[in-house]
Amino acid sequence: TQLLEQSPQFLSIQEGENLTVYCNSSSVFSSLQWYRQEPGEGPVLLVTVVTGGEVKKLKRLTFQFGDARKDSSLHITAAQPGDTGLYLCAGVQAASKLTFGTGTRLQVTL
Amino acid sequence: NAGVMQNPRHLVRRRGQEARLRCSPMKGHSHVYWYRQLPEEGLKFMVYLQKENIIDESGMPKERFSAEFPKEGPSILRIQQVVRGDSAAYFCASSPPSVFTEAFFGQGTRLTVV
């Protein structure tokens, strides 16, 4: 069974702070996705990274895929209350099955 | 273009009853996936279906759980003789019939077994 461990599990920060969430696995994935999930809703895709070492930016969010395609990070600059939510990484392997990480719950307060 | 539709949003069942969860994929999508999420946890893959075919059911419990995606109508996840441990949020996702790029998720069905 492939496992994706995310750290930290919980993160509570103040508006304006920076943070990094990590997603680690012993397995290699063809690509890796990051989702955000809000209470009572399904996950929504933020980004897909495909190439080892790839870096993608989405406004204040920076995503990096490890060189060996086993790990990834999400960095948020100047966090805002609207960033609050559950962040999930998901590895994609054969047959389109997503293996989700354990999740990082982020709370950003004023 | 409507998104993935799941119903009901909330379902309460007594132990021993059957639960039926329905999922209508996005228009043009022929691949459907079911995931289960326990409180404060990530999503766990259950089953991957295409029209009239189960492609991968490696995440489905061996007993009481079944899934189908008929030629016409929504995909159905059926749980027979529910137990308290089945209480969870069940999410359906769909993707188009091509190289996988993104799964679009529904809002989920929250099953509570009392």
PDB file of C-alpha atoms in Angstrom:
ATOM      1  CA  THR A   1       0.000   0.000   0.000  1.00  0.00           C
ATOM      2  CA  GLN A   2       1.406   3.358  -1.006  1.00  0.00           C
ATOM      3  CA  LEU A   3       1.319   5.939   1.739  1.00  0.00           C
ATOM      4  CA  LEU A   4       1.585   9.686   1.493  1.00  0.00           C
ATOM      5  CA  GLU A   5       2.478  11.311   4.771  1.00  0.00           C
ATOM      6  CA  GLN A   6       1.767  14.990   5.184  1.00  0.00           C
ATOM      7  CA  SER A   7       3.263  17.290   7.762  1.00  0.00           C
ATOM      8  CA  PRO A   8       2.325  19.103   9.777  1.00  0.00           C
ATOM      9  CA  GLN A   9      -1.058  17.580  10.485  1.00  0.00           C
ATOM     10  CA  PHE A  10      -2.411  20.824  11.923  1.00  0.00           C
ATOM     11  CA  LEU A  11      -1.212  24.369  11.488  1.00  0.00           C
ATOM     12  CA  SER A  12      -2.611  27.513  13.069  1.00  0.00           C
ATOM     13  CA  ILE A  13      -1.003  30.763  12.012  1.00  0.00           C
ATOM     14  CA  GLN A  14      -1.765  34.453  11.869  1.00  0.00           C
ATOM     15  CA  GLU A  15      -2.574  36.405   8.760  1.00  0.00           C
ATOM     16  CA  GLY A  16       0.562  37.466   6.911  1.00  0.00           C
ATOM     17  CA  GLU A  17       2.755  34.572   7.996  1.00  0.00           C
ATOM     18  CA  ASN A  18       4.387  32.126   5.601  1.00  0.00           C
ATOM     19  CA  LEU A  19       4.059  28.362   5.830  1.00  0.00           C
ATOM     20  CA  THR A  20       5.159  25.160   4.137  1.00  0.00           C
ATOM     21  CA  VAL A  21       3.315  21.857   3.992  1.00  0.00           C
ATOM     22  CA  TYR A  22       5.176  18.679   3.104  1.00  0.00           C
ATOM     23  CA  CYS A  23       4.003  15.526   1.384  1.00  0.00           C
ATOM     24  CA  ASN A  24       6.323  12.508   1.500  1.00  0.00           C
ATOM     25  CA  SER A  25       6.195   8.968   0.173  1.00  0.00           C
ATOM     26  CA  SER A  26       8.452   6.012  -0.465  1.00  0.00           C
ATOM     27  CA  SER A  27       6.679   5.439  -3.788  1.00  0.00           C
ATOM     28  CA  VAL A  28       7.256   7.118  -7.135  1.00  0.00           C
ATOM     29  CA  PHE A  29       4.253   8.761  -8.761  1.00  0.00           C
ATOM     30  CA  SER A  30       3.721   9.718 -12.381  1.00  0.00           C
ATOM     31  CA  SER A  31       2.315  13.007 -11.137  1.00  0.00           C
ATOM     32  CA  LEU A  32       1.179  14.589  -7.916  1.00  0.00           C
ATOM     33  CA  GLN A  33      -1.786  16.792  -7.231  1.00  0.00           C
ATOM     34  CA  TRP A  34      -2.707  19.191  -4.466  1.00  0.00           C
ATOM     35  CA  TYR A  35      -6.325  19.712  -3.433  1.00  0.00           C
ATOM     36  CA  ARG A  36      -8.020  22.006  -0.954  1.00  0.00           C
ATOM     37  CA  GLN A  37     -11.150  20.895   0.827  1.00  0.00           C
ATOM     38  CA  GLU A  38     -13.490  23.156   2.776  1.00  0.00           C
ATOM     39  CA  PRO A  39     -15.926  21.870   5.427  1.00  0.00           C
ATOM     40  CA  GLY A  40     -18.910  20.112   3.892  1.00  0.00           C
ATOM     41  CA  GLU A  41     -17.460  20.172   0.395  1.00  0.00           C
ATOM     42  CA  GLY A  42     -15.492  17.903  -1.888  1.00  0.00           C
ATOM     43  CA  PRO A  43     -11.805  18.476  -2.648  1.00  0.00           C
ATOM     44  CA  VAL A  44     -10.975  21.014  -5.342  1.00  0.00           C
ATOM     45  CA  LEU A  45      -7.848  20.652  -7.447  1.00  0.00           C
ATOM     46  CA  LEU A  46      -5.227  23.373  -7.010  1.00  0.00           C
ATOM     47  CA  VAL A  47      -2.372  22.094  -9.159  1.00  0.00           C
ATOM     48  CA  THR A  48      -0.795  19.086 -10.837  1.00  0.00           C
ATOM     49  CA  VAL A  49       2.980  18.639 -10.950  1.00  0.00           C
ATOM     50  CA  VAL A  50       4.394  16.116 -13.372  1.00  0.00           C
ATOM     51  CA  THR A  51       8.138  16.521 -13.852  1.00  0.00           C
ATOM     52  CA  GLY A  52      10.705  15.838 -11.134  1.00  0.00           C
ATOM     53  CA  GLY A  53      11.957  19.164  -9.779  1.00  0.00           C
ATOM     54  CA  GLU A  54       9.021  21.067 -11.255  1.00  0.00           C
ATOM     55  CA  VAL A  55       7.906  24.262  -9.544  1.00  0.00           C
ATOM     56  CA  LYS A  56       4.488  25.806 -10.140  1.00  0.00           C
ATOM     57  CA  LYS A  57       3.105  29.047  -8.771  1.00  0.00           C
ATOM     58  CA  LEU A  58      -0.521  29.911  -8.212  1.00  0.00           C
ATOM     59  CA  LYS A  59      -0.668  33.467  -6.863  1.00  0.00           C
ATOM     60  CA  ARG A  60       0.716  33.183  -3.304  1.00  0.00           C
ATOM     61  CA  LEU A  61       0.998  29.387  -3.470  1.00  0.00           C
ATOM     62  CA  THR A  62       4.186  27.680  -4.690  1.00  0.00           C
ATOM     63  CA  PHE A  63       4.210  23.947  -5.368  1.00  0.00           C
ATOM     64  CA  GLN A  64       7.324  21.839  -5.874  1.00  0.00           C
ATOM     65  CA  PHE A  65       7.689  18.232  -6.984  1.00  0.00           C
ATOM     66  CA  GLY A  66      10.759  16.415  -5.691  1.00  0.00           C
ATOM     67  CA  ASP A  67      13.477  15.364  -8.126  1.00  0.00           C
ATOM     68  CA  ALA A  68      12.696  11.674  -7.537  1.00  0.00           C
ATOM     69  CA  ARG A  69       8.938  12.273  -7.822  1.00  0.00           C
ATOM     70  CA  LYS A  70       8.337  10.874  -4.354  1.00  0.00           C
ATOM     71  CA  ASP A  71       7.652  14.054  -2.430  1.00  0.00           C
ATOM     72  CA  SER A  72       6.212  17.503  -2.798  1.00  0.00           C
ATOM     73  CA  SER A  73       5.805  20.749  -0.898  1.00  0.00           C
ATOM     74  CA  LEU A  74       3.305  23.561  -0.820  1.00  0.00           C
ATOM     75  CA  HIS A  75       4.471  26.974   0.320  1.00  0.00           C
ATOM     76  CA  ILE A  76       2.021  29.781   1.065  1.00  0.00           C
ATOM     77  CA  THR A  77       3.291  33.330   1.278  1.00  0.00           C
ATOM     78  CA  ALA A  78       1.487  35.926   3.392  1.00  0.00           C
ATOM     79  CA  ALA A  79      -1.363  33.625   4.395  1.00  0.00           C
ATOM     80  CA  GLN A  80      -4.879  35.017   4.492  1.00  0.00           C
ATOM     81  CA  PRO A  81      -7.994  33.792   6.319  1.00  0.00           C
ATOM     82  CA  GLY A  82      -9.361  32.630   2.964  1.00  0.00           C
ATOM     83  CA  ASP A  83      -6.548  30.077   2.822  1.00  0.00           C
ATOM     84  CA  THR A  84      -8.098  28.203   5.740  1.00  0.00           C
ATOM     85  CA  GLY A  85      -8.965  24.619   4.849  1.00  0.00           C
ATOM     86  CA  LEU A  86      -7.771  21.054   4.553  1.00  0.00           C
ATOM     87  CA  TYR A  87      -4.902  20.638   2.107  1.00  0.00           C
ATOM     88  CA  LEU A  88      -4.494  17.223   0.548  1.00  0.00           C
ATOM     89  CA  CYS A  89      -1.757  15.916  -1.677  1.00  0.00           C
ATOM     90  CA  ALA A  90      -2.600  13.012  -3.971  1.00  0.00           C
ATOM     91  CA  GLY A  91      -0.290  10.793  -5.965  1.00  0.00           C
ATOM     92  CA  VAL A  92      -1.353   9.561  -9.387  1.00  0.00           C
ATOM     93  CA  GLN A  93      -0.229   6.151 -10.586  1.00  0.00           C
ATOM     94  CA  ALA A  94      -1.599   3.728 -13.125  1.00  0.00           C
ATOM     95  CA  ALA A  95      -5.307   3.467 -13.848  1.00  0.00           C
ATOM     96  CA  SER A  96      -6.099   6.978 -12.658  1.00  0.00           C
ATOM     97  CA  LYS A  97      -6.346   6.001  -8.997  1.00  0.00           C
ATOM     98  CA  LEU A  98      -5.475   8.773  -6.577  1.00  0.00           C
ATOM     99  CA  THR A  99      -3.646   7.958  -3.373  1.00  0.00           C
ATOM    100  CA  PHE A 100      -4.396  10.764  -0.966  1.00  0.00           C
ATOM    101  CA  GLY A 101      -2.154  12.042   1.762  1.00  0.00           C
ATOM    102  CA  THR A 102      -3.134  12.241   5.399  1.00  0.00           C
ATOM    103  CA  GLY A 103      -4.040  15.917   5.091  1.00  0.00           C
ATOM    104  CA  THR A 104      -2.935  19.194   6.649  1.00  0.00           C
ATOM    105  CA  ARG A 105      -5.564  21.304   8.332  1.00  0.00           C
ATOM    106  CA  LEU A 106      -4.644  24.983   8.092  1.00  0.00           C
ATOM    107  CA  GLN A 107      -6.263  27.744  10.086  1.00  0.00           C
ATOM    108  CA  VAL A 108      -5.355  31.357   9.406  1.00  0.00           C
ATOM    109  CA  THR A 109      -6.551  33.893  11.945  1.00  0.00           C
ATOM    110  CA  LEU A 110      -6.697  37.684  11.811  1.00  0.00           C
TER     111      LEU A 110
ATOM    112  CA  ASN B   1     -22.164  22.487 -17.189  1.00  0.00           C
ATOM    113  CA  ALA B   2     -23.281  20.996 -13.927  1.00  0.00           C
ATOM    114  CA  GLY B   3     -20.626  19.478 -11.698  1.00  0.00           C
ATOM    115  CA  VAL B   4     -20.617  16.039 -10.145  1.00  0.00           C
ATOM    116  CA  MET B   5     -23.928  15.565  -8.369  1.00  0.00           C
ATOM    117  CA  GLN B   6     -24.250  13.358  -5.339  1.00  0.00           C
ATOM    118  CA  ASN B   7     -27.379  12.574  -3.423  1.00  0.00           C
ATOM    119  CA  PRO B   8     -28.451  12.492  -0.803  1.00  0.00           C
ATOM    120  CA  ARG B   9     -26.115  14.973   0.902  1.00  0.00           C
ATOM    121  CA  HIS B  10     -26.908  13.476   4.279  1.00  0.00           C
ATOM    122  CA  LEU B  11     -28.146   9.969   5.011  1.00  0.00           C
ATOM    123  CA  VAL B  12     -29.033   8.464   8.364  1.00  0.00           C
ATOM    124  CA  ARG B  13     -29.452   4.715   8.645  1.00  0.00           C
ATOM    125  CA  ARG B  14     -30.023   2.361  11.541  1.00  0.00           C
ATOM    126  CA  ARG B  15     -27.638  -0.531  12.008  1.00  0.00           C
ATOM    127  CA  GLY B  16     -28.578  -3.378   9.692  1.00  0.00           C
ATOM    128  CA  GLN B  17     -30.286  -1.220   7.065  1.00  0.00           C
ATOM    129  CA  GLU B  18     -29.077  -0.640   3.524  1.00  0.00           C
ATOM    130  CA  ALA B  19     -27.555   2.605   2.301  1.00  0.00           C
ATOM    131  CA  ARG B  20     -27.668   3.655  -1.356  1.00  0.00           C
ATOM    132  CA  LEU B  21     -25.505   6.540  -2.472  1.00  0.00           C
ATOM    133  CA  ARG B  22     -25.932   8.000  -5.936  1.00  0.00           C
ATOM    134  CA  CYS B  23     -23.497   9.863  -8.152  1.00  0.00           C
ATOM    135  CA  SER B  24     -24.120  11.545 -11.491  1.00  0.00           C
ATOM    136  CA  PRO B  25     -20.821  12.394 -13.188  1.00  0.00           C
ATOM    137  CA  MET B  26     -20.147  15.565 -15.101  1.00  0.00           C
ATOM    138  CA  LYS B  27     -21.520  15.635 -18.627  1.00  0.00           C
ATOM    139  CA  GLY B  28     -19.214  13.796 -20.978  1.00  0.00           C
ATOM    140  CA  HIS B  29     -17.380  11.958 -18.199  1.00  0.00           C
ATOM    141  CA  SER B  30     -17.453   8.180 -18.344  1.00  0.00           C
ATOM    142  CA  HIS B  31     -15.078   7.396 -15.469  1.00  0.00           C
ATOM    143  CA  VAL B  32     -16.337   7.387 -11.898  1.00  0.00           C
ATOM    144  CA  TYR B  33     -14.423   6.918  -8.658  1.00  0.00           C
ATOM    145  CA  TRP B  34     -15.680   6.469  -5.119  1.00  0.00           C
ATOM    146  CA  TYR B  35     -13.672   7.546  -2.068  1.00  0.00           C
ATOM    147  CA  ARG B  36     -14.390   7.357   1.665  1.00  0.00           C
ATOM    148  CA  GLN B  37     -13.267   9.964   4.167  1.00  0.00           C
ATOM    149  CA  LEU B  38     -13.300   9.459   7.912  1.00  0.00           C
ATOM    150  CA  PRO B  39     -13.302  12.553  10.157  1.00  0.00           C
ATOM    151  CA  GLU B  40     -10.004  14.433  10.133  1.00  0.00           C
ATOM    152  CA  GLU B  41      -8.492  12.045   7.596  1.00  0.00           C
ATOM    153  CA  GLY B  42      -7.642  12.009   3.917  1.00  0.00           C
ATOM    154  CA  LEU B  43      -9.683  10.241   1.298  1.00  0.00           C
ATOM    155  CA  LYS B  44      -9.322   6.492   0.768  1.00  0.00           C
ATOM    156  CA  PHE B  45      -9.896   5.025  -2.692  1.00  0.00           C
ATOM    157  CA  MET B  46     -12.691   2.493  -2.897  1.00  0.00           C
ATOM    158  CA  VAL B  47     -13.566   1.717  -6.509  1.00  0.00           C
ATOM    159  CA  TYR B  48     -13.060   2.909 -10.092  1.00  0.00           C
ATOM    160  CA  LEU B  49     -15.774   2.270 -12.653  1.00  0.00           C
ATOM    161  CA  GLN B  50     -16.472   2.934 -16.281  1.00  0.00           C
ATOM    162  CA  LYS B  51     -19.864   2.456 -17.879  1.00  0.00           C
ATOM    163  CA  GLU B  52     -21.005  -1.099 -17.079  1.00  0.00           C
ATOM    164  CA  ASN B  53     -17.498  -2.112 -15.929  1.00  0.00           C
ATOM    165  CA  ILE B  54     -15.659  -2.233 -12.634  1.00  0.00           C
ATOM    166  CA  ILE B  55     -12.047  -1.367 -13.430  1.00  0.00           C
ATOM    167  CA  ASP B  56     -10.467  -1.420  -9.976  1.00  0.00           C
ATOM    168  CA  GLU B  57     -12.221  -2.361  -6.752  1.00  0.00           C
ATOM    169  CA  SER B  58      -9.100  -2.906  -4.676  1.00  0.00           C
ATOM    170  CA  GLY B  59     -10.280  -0.444  -2.023  1.00  0.00           C
ATOM    171  CA  MET B  60     -13.717  -1.945  -1.494  1.00  0.00           C
ATOM    172  CA  PRO B  61     -14.368  -3.972   1.656  1.00  0.00           C
ATOM    173  CA  LYS B  62     -14.885  -7.615   0.741  1.00  0.00           C
ATOM    174  CA  GLU B  63     -18.358  -7.824   2.226  1.00  0.00           C
ATOM    175  CA  ARG B  64     -21.482  -5.656   2.245  1.00  0.00           C
ATOM    176  CA  PHE B  65     -20.160  -3.069  -0.229  1.00  0.00           C
ATOM    177  CA  SER B  66     -20.908  -3.006  -3.938  1.00  0.00           C
ATOM    178  CA  ALA B  67     -20.823  -0.437  -6.729  1.00  0.00           C
ATOM    179  CA  GLU B  68     -22.223  -0.153 -10.194  1.00  0.00           C
ATOM    180  CA  PHE B  69     -22.270   2.325 -13.057  1.00  0.00           C
ATOM    181  CA  PRO B  70     -25.013   1.257 -15.464  1.00  0.00           C
ATOM    182  CA  LYS B  71     -25.309   2.241 -19.085  1.00  0.00           C
ATOM    183  CA  GLU B  72     -28.065   4.638 -18.154  1.00  0.00           C
ATOM    184  CA  GLY B  73     -28.405   6.514 -14.880  1.00  0.00           C
ATOM    185  CA  PRO B  74     -26.118   7.372 -12.000  1.00  0.00           C
ATOM    186  CA  SER B  75     -23.427   5.316 -10.352  1.00  0.00           C
ATOM    187  CA  ILE B  76     -24.618   3.650  -7.162  1.00  0.00           C
ATOM    188  CA  LEU B  77     -22.573   2.726  -4.091  1.00  0.00           C
ATOM    189  CA  ARG B  78     -24.541   0.241  -2.022  1.00  0.00           C
ATOM    190  CA  ILE B  79     -23.760  -0.687   1.554  1.00  0.00           C
ATOM    191  CA  GLN B  80     -25.767  -3.559   2.977  1.00  0.00           C
ATOM    192  CA  GLN B  81     -26.361  -4.184   6.676  1.00  0.00           C
ATOM    193  CA  VAL B  82     -24.639  -0.983   7.720  1.00  0.00           C
ATOM    194  CA  VAL B  83     -22.618  -0.825  10.938  1.00  0.00           C
ATOM    195  CA  ARG B  84     -21.481   2.186  12.981  1.00  0.00           C
ATOM    196  CA  GLY B  85     -18.010   1.960  11.427  1.00  0.00           C
ATOM    197  CA  ASP B  86     -19.507   2.746   8.019  1.00  0.00           C
ATOM    198  CA  SER B  87     -20.267   6.289   9.193  1.00  0.00           C
ATOM    199  CA  ALA B  88     -18.172   8.559   6.988  1.00  0.00           C
ATOM    200  CA  ALA B  89     -18.306  10.984   4.089  1.00  0.00           C
ATOM    201  CA  TYR B  90     -18.428   9.243   0.737  1.00  0.00           C
ATOM    202  CA  PHE B  91     -17.174  11.200  -2.248  1.00  0.00           C
ATOM    203  CA  CYS B  92     -17.646  10.502  -5.897  1.00  0.00           C
ATOM    204  CA  ALA B  93     -15.362  11.901  -8.569  1.00  0.00           C
ATOM    205  CA  SER B  94     -15.500  11.759 -12.339  1.00  0.00           C
ATOM    206  CA  SER B  95     -13.049  12.278 -15.172  1.00  0.00           C
ATOM    207  CA  PRO B  96     -13.333  12.363 -18.950  1.00  0.00           C
ATOM    208  CA  PRO B  97     -12.650   9.351 -21.206  1.00  0.00           C
ATOM    209  CA  SER B  98      -9.057  10.250 -22.007  1.00  0.00           C
ATOM    210  CA  VAL B  99      -5.681  10.414 -20.325  1.00  0.00           C
ATOM    211  CA  PHE B 100      -6.321  11.179 -16.683  1.00  0.00           C
ATOM    212  CA  THR B 101      -5.589  14.769 -15.760  1.00  0.00           C
ATOM    213  CA  GLU B 102      -8.045  15.743 -13.088  1.00  0.00           C
ATOM    214  CA  ALA B 103     -10.796  14.239 -10.995  1.00  0.00           C
ATOM    215  CA  PHE B 104     -13.776  16.472 -10.309  1.00  0.00           C
ATOM    216  CA  PHE B 105     -15.345  15.743  -6.959  1.00  0.00           C
ATOM    217  CA  GLY B 106     -18.930  15.969  -5.816  1.00  0.00           C
ATOM    218  CA  GLN B 107     -19.969  17.461  -2.490  1.00  0.00           C
ATOM    219  CA  GLY B 108     -20.185  14.056  -0.879  1.00  0.00           C
ATOM    220  CA  THR B 109     -22.776  12.066   1.019  1.00  0.00           C
ATOM    221  CA  ARG B 110     -22.414  12.051   4.764  1.00  0.00           C
ATOM    222  CA  LEU B 111     -23.601   8.727   6.088  1.00  0.00           C
ATOM    223  CA  THR B 112     -24.445   8.417   9.762  1.00  0.00           C
ATOM    224  CA  VAL B 113     -25.269   4.995  11.173  1.00  0.00           C
ATOM    225  CA  VAL B 114     -27.194   5.097  14.436  1.00  0.00           C
TER     226      VAL B 114
END
